[in-house]
PDB file of N, CA and C in Angstrom:
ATOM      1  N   UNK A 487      29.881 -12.777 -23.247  1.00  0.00           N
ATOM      2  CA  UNK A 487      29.042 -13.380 -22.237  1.00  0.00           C
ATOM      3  C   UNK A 487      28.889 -12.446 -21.034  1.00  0.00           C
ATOM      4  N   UNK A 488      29.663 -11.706 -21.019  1.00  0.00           N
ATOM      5  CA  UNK A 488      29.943 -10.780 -19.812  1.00  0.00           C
ATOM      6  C   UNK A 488      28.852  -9.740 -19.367  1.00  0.00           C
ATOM      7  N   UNK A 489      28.700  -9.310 -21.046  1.00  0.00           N
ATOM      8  CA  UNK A 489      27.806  -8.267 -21.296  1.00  0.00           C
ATOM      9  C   UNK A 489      26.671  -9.095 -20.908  1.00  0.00           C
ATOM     10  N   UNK A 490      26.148  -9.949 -21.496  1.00  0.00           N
ATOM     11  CA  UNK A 490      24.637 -10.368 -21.675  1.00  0.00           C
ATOM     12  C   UNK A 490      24.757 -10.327 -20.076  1.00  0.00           C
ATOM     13  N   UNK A 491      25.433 -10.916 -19.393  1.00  0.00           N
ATOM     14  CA  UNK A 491      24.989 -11.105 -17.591  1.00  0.00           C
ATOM     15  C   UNK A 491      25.065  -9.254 -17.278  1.00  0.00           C
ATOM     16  N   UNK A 492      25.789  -8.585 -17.435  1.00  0.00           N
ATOM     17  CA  UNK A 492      25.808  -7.269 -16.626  1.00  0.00           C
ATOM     18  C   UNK A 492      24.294  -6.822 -17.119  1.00  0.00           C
ATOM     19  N   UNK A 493      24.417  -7.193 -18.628  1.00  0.00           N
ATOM     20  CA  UNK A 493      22.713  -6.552 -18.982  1.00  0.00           C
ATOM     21  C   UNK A 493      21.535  -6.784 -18.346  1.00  0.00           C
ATOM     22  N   UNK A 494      21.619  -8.666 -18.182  1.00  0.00           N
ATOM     23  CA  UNK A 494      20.407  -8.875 -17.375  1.00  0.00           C
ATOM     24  C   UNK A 494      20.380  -8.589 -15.843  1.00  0.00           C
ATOM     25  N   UNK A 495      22.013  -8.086 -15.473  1.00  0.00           N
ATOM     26  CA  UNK A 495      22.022  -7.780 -13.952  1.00  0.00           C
ATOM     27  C   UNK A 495      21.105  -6.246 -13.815  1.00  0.00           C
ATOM     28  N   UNK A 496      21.298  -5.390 -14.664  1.00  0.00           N
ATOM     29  CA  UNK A 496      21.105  -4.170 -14.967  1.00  0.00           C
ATOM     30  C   UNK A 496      19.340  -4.111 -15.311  1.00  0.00           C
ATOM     31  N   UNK A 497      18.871  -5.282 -15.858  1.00  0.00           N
ATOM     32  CA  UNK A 497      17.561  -5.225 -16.451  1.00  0.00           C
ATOM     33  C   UNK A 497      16.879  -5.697 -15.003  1.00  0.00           C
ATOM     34  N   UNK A 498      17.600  -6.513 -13.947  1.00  0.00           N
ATOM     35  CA  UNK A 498      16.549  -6.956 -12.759  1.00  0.00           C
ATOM     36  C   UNK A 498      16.598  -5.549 -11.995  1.00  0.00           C
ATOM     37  N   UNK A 499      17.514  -4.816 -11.713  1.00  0.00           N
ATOM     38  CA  UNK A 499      17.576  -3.873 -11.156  1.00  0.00           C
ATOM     39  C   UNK A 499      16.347  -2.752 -11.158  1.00  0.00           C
ATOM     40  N   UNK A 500      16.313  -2.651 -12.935  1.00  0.00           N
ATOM     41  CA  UNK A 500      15.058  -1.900 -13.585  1.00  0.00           C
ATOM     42  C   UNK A 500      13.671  -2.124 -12.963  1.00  0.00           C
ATOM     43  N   UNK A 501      14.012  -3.762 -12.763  1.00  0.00           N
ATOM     44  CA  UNK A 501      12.551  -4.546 -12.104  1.00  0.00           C
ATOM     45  C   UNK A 501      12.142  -4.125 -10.942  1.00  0.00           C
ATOM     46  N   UNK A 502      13.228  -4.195 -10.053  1.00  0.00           N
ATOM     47  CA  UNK A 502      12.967  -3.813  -8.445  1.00  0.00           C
ATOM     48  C   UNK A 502      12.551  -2.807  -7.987  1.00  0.00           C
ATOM     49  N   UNK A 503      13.272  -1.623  -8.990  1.00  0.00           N
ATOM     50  CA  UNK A 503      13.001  -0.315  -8.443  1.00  0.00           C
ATOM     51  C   UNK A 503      11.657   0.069  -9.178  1.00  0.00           C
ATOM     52  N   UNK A 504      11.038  -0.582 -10.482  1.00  0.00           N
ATOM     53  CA  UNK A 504       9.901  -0.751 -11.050  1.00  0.00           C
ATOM     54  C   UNK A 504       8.792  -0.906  -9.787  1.00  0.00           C
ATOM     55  N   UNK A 505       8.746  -2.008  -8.851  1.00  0.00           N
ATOM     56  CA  UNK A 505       7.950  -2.778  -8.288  1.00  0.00           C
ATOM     57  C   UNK A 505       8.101  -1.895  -6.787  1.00  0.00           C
ATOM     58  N   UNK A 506       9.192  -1.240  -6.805  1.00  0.00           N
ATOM     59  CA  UNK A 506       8.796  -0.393  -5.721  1.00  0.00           C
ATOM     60  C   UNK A 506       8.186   0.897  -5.484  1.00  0.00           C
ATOM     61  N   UNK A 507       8.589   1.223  -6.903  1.00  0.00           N
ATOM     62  CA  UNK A 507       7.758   2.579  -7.168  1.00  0.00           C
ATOM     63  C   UNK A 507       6.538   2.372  -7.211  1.00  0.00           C
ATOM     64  N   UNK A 508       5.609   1.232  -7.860  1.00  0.00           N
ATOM     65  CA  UNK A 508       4.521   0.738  -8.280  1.00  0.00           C
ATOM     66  C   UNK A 508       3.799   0.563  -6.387  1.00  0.00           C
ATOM     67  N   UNK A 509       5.010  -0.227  -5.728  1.00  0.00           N
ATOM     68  CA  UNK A 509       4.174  -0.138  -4.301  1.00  0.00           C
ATOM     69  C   UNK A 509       4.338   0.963  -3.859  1.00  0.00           C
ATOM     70  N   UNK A 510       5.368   2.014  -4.114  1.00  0.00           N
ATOM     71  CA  UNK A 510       4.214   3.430  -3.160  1.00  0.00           C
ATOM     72  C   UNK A 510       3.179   3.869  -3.859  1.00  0.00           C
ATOM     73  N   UNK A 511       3.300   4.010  -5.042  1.00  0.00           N
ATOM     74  CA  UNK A 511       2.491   4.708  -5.776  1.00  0.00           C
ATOM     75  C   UNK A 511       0.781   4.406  -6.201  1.00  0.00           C
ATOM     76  N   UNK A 512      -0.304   4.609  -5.586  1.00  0.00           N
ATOM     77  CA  UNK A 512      -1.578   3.799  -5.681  1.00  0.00           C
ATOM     78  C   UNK A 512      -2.163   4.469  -6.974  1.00  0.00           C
ATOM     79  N   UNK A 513      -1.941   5.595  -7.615  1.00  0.00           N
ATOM     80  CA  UNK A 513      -2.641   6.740  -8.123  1.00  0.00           C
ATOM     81  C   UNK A 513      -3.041   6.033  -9.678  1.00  0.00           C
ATOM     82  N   UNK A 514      -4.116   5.892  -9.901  1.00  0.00           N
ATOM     83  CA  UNK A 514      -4.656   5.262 -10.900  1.00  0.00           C
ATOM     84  C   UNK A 514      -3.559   5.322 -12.492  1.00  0.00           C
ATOM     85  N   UNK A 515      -3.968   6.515 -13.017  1.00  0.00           N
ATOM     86  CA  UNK A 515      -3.122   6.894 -14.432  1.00  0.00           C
ATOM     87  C   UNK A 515      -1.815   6.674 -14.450  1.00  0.00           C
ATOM     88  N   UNK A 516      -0.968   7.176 -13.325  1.00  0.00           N
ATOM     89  CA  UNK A 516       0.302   7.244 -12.905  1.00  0.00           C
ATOM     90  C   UNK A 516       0.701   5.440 -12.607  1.00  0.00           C
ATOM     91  N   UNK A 517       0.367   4.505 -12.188  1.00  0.00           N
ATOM     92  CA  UNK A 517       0.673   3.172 -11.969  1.00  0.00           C
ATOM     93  C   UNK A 517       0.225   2.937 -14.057  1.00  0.00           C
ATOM     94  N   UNK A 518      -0.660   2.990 -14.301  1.00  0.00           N
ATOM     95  CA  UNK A 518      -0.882   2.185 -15.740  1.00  0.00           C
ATOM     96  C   UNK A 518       0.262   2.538 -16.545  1.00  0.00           C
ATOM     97  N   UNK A 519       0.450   3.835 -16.154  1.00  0.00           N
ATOM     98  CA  UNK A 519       2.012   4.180 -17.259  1.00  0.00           C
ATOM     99  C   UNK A 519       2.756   3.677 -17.430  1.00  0.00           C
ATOM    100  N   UNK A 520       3.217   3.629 -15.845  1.00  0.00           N
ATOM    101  CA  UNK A 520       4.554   2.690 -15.142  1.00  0.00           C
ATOM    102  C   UNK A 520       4.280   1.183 -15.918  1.00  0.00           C
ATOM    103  N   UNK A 521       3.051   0.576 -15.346  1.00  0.00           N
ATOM    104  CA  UNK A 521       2.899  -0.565 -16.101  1.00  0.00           C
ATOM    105  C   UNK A 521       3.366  -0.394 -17.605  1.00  0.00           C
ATOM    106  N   UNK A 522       3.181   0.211 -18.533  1.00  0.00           N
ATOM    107  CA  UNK A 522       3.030   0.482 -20.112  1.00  0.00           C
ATOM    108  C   UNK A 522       4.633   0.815 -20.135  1.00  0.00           C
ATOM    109  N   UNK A 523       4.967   1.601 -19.315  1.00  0.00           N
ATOM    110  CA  UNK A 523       7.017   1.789 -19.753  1.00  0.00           C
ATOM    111  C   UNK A 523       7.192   0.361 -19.495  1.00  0.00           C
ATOM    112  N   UNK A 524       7.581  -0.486 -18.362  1.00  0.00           N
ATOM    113  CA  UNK A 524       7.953  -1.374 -17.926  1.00  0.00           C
ATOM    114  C   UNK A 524       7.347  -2.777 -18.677  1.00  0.00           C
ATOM    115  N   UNK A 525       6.373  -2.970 -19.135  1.00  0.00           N
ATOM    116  CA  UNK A 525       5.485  -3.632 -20.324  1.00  0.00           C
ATOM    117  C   UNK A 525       6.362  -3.345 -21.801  1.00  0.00           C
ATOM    118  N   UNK A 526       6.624  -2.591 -21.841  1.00  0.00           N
ATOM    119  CA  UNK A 526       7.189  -1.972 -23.216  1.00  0.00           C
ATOM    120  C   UNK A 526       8.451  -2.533 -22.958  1.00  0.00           C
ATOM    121  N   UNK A 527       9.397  -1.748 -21.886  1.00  0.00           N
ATOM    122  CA  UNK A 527      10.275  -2.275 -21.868  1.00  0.00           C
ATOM    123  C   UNK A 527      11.418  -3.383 -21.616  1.00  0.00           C
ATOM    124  N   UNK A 528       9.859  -4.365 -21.514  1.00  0.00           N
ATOM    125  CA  UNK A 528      10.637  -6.116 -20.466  1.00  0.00           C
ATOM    126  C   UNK A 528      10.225  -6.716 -22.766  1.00  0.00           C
ATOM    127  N   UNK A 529       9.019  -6.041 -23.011  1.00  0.00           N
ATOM    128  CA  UNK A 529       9.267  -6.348 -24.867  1.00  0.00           C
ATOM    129  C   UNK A 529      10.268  -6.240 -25.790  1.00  0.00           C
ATOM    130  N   UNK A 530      10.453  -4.991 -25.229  1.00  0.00           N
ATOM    131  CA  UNK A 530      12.157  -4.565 -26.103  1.00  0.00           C
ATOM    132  C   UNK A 530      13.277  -5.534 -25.815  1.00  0.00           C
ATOM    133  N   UNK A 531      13.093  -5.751 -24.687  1.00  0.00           N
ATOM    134  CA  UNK A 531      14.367  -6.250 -24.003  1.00  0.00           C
ATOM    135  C   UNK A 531      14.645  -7.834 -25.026  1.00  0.00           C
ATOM    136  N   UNK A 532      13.186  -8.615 -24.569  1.00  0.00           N
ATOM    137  CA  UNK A 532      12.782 -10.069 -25.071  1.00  0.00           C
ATOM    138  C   UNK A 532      12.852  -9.612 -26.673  1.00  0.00           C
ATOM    139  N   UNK A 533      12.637  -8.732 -27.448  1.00  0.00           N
ATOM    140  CA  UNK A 533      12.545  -8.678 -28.777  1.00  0.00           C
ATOM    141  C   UNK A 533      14.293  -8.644 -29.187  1.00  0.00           C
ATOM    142  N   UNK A 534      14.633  -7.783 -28.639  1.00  0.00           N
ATOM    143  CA  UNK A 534      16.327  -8.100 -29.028  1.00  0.00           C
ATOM    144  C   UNK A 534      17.246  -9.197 -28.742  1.00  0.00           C
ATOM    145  N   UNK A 535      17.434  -9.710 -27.913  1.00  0.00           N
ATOM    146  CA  UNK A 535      17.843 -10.961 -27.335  1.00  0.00           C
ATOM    147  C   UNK A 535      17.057 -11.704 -27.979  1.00  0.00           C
ATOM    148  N   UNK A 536      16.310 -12.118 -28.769  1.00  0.00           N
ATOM    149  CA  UNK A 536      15.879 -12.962 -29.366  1.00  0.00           C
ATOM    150  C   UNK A 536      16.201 -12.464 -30.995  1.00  0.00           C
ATOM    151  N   UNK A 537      16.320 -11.376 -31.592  1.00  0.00           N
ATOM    152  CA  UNK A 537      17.214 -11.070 -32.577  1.00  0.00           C
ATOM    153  C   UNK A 537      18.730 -11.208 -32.718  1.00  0.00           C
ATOM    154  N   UNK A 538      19.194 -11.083 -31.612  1.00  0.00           N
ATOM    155  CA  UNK A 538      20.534 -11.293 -31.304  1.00  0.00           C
ATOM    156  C   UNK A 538      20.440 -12.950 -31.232  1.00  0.00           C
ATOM    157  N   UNK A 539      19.846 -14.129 -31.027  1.00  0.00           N
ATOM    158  CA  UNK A 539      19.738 -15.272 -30.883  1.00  0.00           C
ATOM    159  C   UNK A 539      19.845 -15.985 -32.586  1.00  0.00           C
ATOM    160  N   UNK A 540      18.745 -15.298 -32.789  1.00  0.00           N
ATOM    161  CA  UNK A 540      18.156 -15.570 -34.617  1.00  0.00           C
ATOM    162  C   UNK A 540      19.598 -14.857 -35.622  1.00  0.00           C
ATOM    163  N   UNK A 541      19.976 -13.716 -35.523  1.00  0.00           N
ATOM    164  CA  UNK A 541      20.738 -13.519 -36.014  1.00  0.00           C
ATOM    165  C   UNK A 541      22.183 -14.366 -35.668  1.00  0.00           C
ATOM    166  N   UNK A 542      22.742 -14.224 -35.130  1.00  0.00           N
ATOM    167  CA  UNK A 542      23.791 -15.455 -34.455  1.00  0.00           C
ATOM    168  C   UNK A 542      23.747 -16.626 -35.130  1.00  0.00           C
ATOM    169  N   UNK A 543      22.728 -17.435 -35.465  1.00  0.00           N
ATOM    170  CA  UNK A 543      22.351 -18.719 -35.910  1.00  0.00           C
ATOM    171  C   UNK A 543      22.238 -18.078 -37.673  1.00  0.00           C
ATOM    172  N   UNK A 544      21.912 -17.239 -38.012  1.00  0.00           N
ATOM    173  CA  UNK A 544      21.983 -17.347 -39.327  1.00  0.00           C
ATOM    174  C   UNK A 544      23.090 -17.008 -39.825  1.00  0.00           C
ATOM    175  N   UNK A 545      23.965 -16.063 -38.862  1.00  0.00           N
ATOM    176  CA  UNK A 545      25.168 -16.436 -39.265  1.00  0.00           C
ATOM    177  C   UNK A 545      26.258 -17.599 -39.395  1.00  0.00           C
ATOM    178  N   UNK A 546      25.622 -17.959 -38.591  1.00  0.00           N
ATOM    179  CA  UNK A 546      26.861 -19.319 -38.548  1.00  0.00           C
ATOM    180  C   UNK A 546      26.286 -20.128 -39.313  1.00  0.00           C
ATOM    181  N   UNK A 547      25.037 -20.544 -40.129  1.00  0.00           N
ATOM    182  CA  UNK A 547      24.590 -21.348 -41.372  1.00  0.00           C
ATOM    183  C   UNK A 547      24.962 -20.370 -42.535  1.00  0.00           C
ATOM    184  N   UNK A 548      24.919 -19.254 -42.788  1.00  0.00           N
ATOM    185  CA  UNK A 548      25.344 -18.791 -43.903  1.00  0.00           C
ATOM    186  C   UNK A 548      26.733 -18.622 -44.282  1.00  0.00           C
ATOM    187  N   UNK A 549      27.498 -18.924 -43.239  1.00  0.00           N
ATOM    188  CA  UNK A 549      29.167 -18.963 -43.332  1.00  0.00           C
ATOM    189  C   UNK A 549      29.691 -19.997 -44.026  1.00  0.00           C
ATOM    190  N   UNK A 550      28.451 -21.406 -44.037  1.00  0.00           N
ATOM    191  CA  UNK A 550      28.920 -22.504 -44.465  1.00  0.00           C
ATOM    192  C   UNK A 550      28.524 -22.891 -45.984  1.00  0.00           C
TER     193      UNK A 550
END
């Protein structure tokens, strides 16, 4: 349980400094990127934690 909180402490962090770079930065190409890493990587994040959810549960029905 420890982990999952340091992770999501670690993943808001990603956010902030995301959203601040995004406010200095006005420059057309250079912001869409940022958007597209940070887009990509709030997916990854939600795609595993939700494998880690699904998997968890099929383990504990296939044990039985």
């Amino acid at each position: 349980m420890r982990k999952i909180i340091l992770f999501f402490k670690e993943f808001a962090l990603f956010l902030k400094e995301f959203v601040e770079d995004v406010k200095e930065d006005r420059d057309g190409i250079r912001l869409q990127i940022k958007i597209a890493v940070a887009a990509g990587a709030i997916a990854g994040t939600l795609m595993g934690f939700l494998g880690a959810i699904v998997g968890t549960i099929l383990r504990h029905y296939s044990a039985n």
